[in-house]
Short mmCIF file of C-alpha atoms in Angstrom, two decimals:
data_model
loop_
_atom_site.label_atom_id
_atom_site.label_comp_id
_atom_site.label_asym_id
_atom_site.label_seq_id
_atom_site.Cartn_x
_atom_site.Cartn_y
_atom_site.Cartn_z
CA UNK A 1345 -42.02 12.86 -33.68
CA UNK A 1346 -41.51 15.69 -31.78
CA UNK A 1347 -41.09 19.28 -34.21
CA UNK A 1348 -40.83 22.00 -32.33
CA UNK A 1349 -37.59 23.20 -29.69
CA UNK A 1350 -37.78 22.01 -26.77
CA UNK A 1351 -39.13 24.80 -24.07
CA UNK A 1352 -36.04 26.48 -21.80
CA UNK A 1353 -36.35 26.85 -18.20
CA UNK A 1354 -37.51 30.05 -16.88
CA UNK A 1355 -35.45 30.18 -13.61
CA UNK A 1356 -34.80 33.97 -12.38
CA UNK A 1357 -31.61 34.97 -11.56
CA UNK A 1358 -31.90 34.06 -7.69
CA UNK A 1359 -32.53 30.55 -8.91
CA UNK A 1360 -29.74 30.54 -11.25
CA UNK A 1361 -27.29 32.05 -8.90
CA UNK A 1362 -29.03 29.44 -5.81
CA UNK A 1363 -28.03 26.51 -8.17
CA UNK A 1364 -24.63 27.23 -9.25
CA UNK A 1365 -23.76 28.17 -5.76
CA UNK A 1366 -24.66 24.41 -5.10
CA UNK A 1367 -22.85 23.24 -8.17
CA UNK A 1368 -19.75 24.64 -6.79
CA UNK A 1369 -19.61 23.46 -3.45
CA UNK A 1370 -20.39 20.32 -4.53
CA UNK A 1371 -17.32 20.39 -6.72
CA UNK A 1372 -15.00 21.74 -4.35
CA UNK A 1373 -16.04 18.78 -1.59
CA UNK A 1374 -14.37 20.45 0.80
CA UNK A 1375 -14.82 18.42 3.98
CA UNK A 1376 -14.87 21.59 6.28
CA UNK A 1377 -17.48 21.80 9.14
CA UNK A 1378 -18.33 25.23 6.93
CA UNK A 1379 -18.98 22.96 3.90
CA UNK A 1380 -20.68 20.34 5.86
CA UNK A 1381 -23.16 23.00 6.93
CA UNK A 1382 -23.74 24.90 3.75
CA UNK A 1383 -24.14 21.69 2.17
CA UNK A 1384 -26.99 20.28 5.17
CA UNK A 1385 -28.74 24.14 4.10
CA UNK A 1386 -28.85 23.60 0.43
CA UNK A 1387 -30.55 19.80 1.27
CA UNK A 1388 -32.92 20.44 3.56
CA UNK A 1389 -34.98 21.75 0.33
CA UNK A 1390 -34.56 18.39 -0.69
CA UNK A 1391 -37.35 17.61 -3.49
CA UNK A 1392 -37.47 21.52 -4.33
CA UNK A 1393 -33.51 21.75 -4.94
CA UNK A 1394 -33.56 18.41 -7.01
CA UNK A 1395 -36.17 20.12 -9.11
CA UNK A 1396 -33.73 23.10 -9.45
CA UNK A 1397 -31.25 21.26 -10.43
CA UNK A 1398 -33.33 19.63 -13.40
CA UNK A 1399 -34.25 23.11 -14.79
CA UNK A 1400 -30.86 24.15 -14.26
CA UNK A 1401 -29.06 21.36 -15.98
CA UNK A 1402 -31.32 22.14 -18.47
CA UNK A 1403 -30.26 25.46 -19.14
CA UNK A 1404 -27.10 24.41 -18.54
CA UNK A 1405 -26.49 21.66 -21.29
CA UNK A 1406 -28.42 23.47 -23.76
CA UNK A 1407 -27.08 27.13 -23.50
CA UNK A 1408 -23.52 26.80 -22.45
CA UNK A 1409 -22.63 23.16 -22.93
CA UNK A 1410 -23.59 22.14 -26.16
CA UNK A 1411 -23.90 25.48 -28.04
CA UNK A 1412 -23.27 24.97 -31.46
CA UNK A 1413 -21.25 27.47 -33.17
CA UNK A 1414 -22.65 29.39 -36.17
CA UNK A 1415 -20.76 28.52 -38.83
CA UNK A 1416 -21.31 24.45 -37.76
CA UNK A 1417 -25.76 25.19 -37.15
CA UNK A 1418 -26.35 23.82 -40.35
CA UNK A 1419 -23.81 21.05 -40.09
CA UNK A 1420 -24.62 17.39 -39.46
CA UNK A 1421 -23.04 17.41 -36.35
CA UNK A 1422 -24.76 20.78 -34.78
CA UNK A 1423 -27.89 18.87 -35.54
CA UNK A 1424 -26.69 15.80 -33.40
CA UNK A 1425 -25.28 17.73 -30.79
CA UNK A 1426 -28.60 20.04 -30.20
CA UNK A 1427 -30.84 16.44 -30.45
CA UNK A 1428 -28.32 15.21 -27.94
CA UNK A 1429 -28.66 18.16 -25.55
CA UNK A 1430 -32.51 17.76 -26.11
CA UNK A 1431 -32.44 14.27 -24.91
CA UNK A 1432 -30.18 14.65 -22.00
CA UNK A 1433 -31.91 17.54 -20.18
CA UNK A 1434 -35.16 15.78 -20.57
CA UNK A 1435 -33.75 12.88 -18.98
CA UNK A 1436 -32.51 14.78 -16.46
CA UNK A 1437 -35.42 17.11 -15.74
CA UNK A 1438 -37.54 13.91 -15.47
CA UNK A 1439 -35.16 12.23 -12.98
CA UNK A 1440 -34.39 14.87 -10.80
CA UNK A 1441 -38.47 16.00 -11.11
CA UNK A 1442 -39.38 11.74 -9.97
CA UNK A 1443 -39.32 13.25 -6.15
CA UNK A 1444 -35.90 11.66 -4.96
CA UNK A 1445 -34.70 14.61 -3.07
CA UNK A 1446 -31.23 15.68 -1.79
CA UNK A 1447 -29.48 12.97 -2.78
CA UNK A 1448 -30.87 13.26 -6.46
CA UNK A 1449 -29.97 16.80 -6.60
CA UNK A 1450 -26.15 16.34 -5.94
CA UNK A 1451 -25.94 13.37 -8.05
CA UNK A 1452 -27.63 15.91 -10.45
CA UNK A 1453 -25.08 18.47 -9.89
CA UNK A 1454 -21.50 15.61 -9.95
CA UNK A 1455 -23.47 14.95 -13.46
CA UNK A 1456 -22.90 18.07 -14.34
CA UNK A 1457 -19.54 18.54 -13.11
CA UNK A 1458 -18.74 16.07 -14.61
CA UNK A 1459 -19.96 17.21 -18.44
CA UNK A 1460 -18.48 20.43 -17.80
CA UNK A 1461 -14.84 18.98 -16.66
CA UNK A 1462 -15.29 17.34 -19.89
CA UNK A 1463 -15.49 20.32 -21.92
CA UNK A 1464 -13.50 22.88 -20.63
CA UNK A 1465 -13.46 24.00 -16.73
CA UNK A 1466 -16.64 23.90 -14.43
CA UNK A 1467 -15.72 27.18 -13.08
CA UNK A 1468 -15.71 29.20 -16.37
CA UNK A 1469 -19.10 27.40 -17.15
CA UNK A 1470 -20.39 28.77 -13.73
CA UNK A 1471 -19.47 32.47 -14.27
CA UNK A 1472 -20.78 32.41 -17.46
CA UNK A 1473 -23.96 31.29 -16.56
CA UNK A 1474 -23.89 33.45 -13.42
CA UNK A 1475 -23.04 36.34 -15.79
CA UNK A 1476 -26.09 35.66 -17.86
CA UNK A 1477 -28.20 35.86 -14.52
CA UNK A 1478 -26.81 39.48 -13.04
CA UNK A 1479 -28.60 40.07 -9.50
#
């Protein structure tokens, strides 16, 4: 049984701003010949972007997502939420690290979009986490 925290990504703020950059255009699907293009850019990293997307849905679901407030860290439920949060971004990091490319990386990201529509709105999640990563 695993004791210790599980280890964050160390993405630099390039990487962080690269990936939720990607994160929102997939979101917005806009079927522009602009979108279209930006979108063919972002893939043609293929394996390297669905890596990016693991360490950043990492960081993602375990500092913005799930946070546990403080006055709930000793409760029952923190402790669920932060073994969830553990589980589903190594899950994730393992999928989108198995070499499947493009197409991995924006089912990655519509996973993501998806837990943050859940939650609250997927842009406020992006400019916080862009926040946290100035330039």
């Amino acid at each position: 049984m695993e004791t210790t925290s599980p280890k964050l990504p160390e993405l630099t703020p390039e990487q962080i701003w690269r990936a939720a950059d990607y994160v929102e255009l997939v979101w917005h699907d806009e079927d522009t010949e602009e979108a279209r293009a930006r979108l063919e850019e972002f893939h043609r990293d293929g394996k390297e972007l669905a890596r990016l997307m693991g360490e950043f849905g990492a960081l993602l679901l375990a500092g913005h997502l799930t946070v546990v407030p403080d006055e709930h860290a000793g409760c029952e439920a923190g402790y669920v939420m932060d073994k969830l949060a553990a589980v589903a971004s190594r899950y994730l990091k393992r999928w989108c690290y198995s070499g499947g490319g493009a197409q991995v990386a924006y089912i990655a990201a519509g996973l993501l979009i998806e837990c943050m529509q859940e939650v609250d709105q997927v842009s406020q999640f992006l400019c916080d986490v862009r926040g946290s990563a100035p330039r």
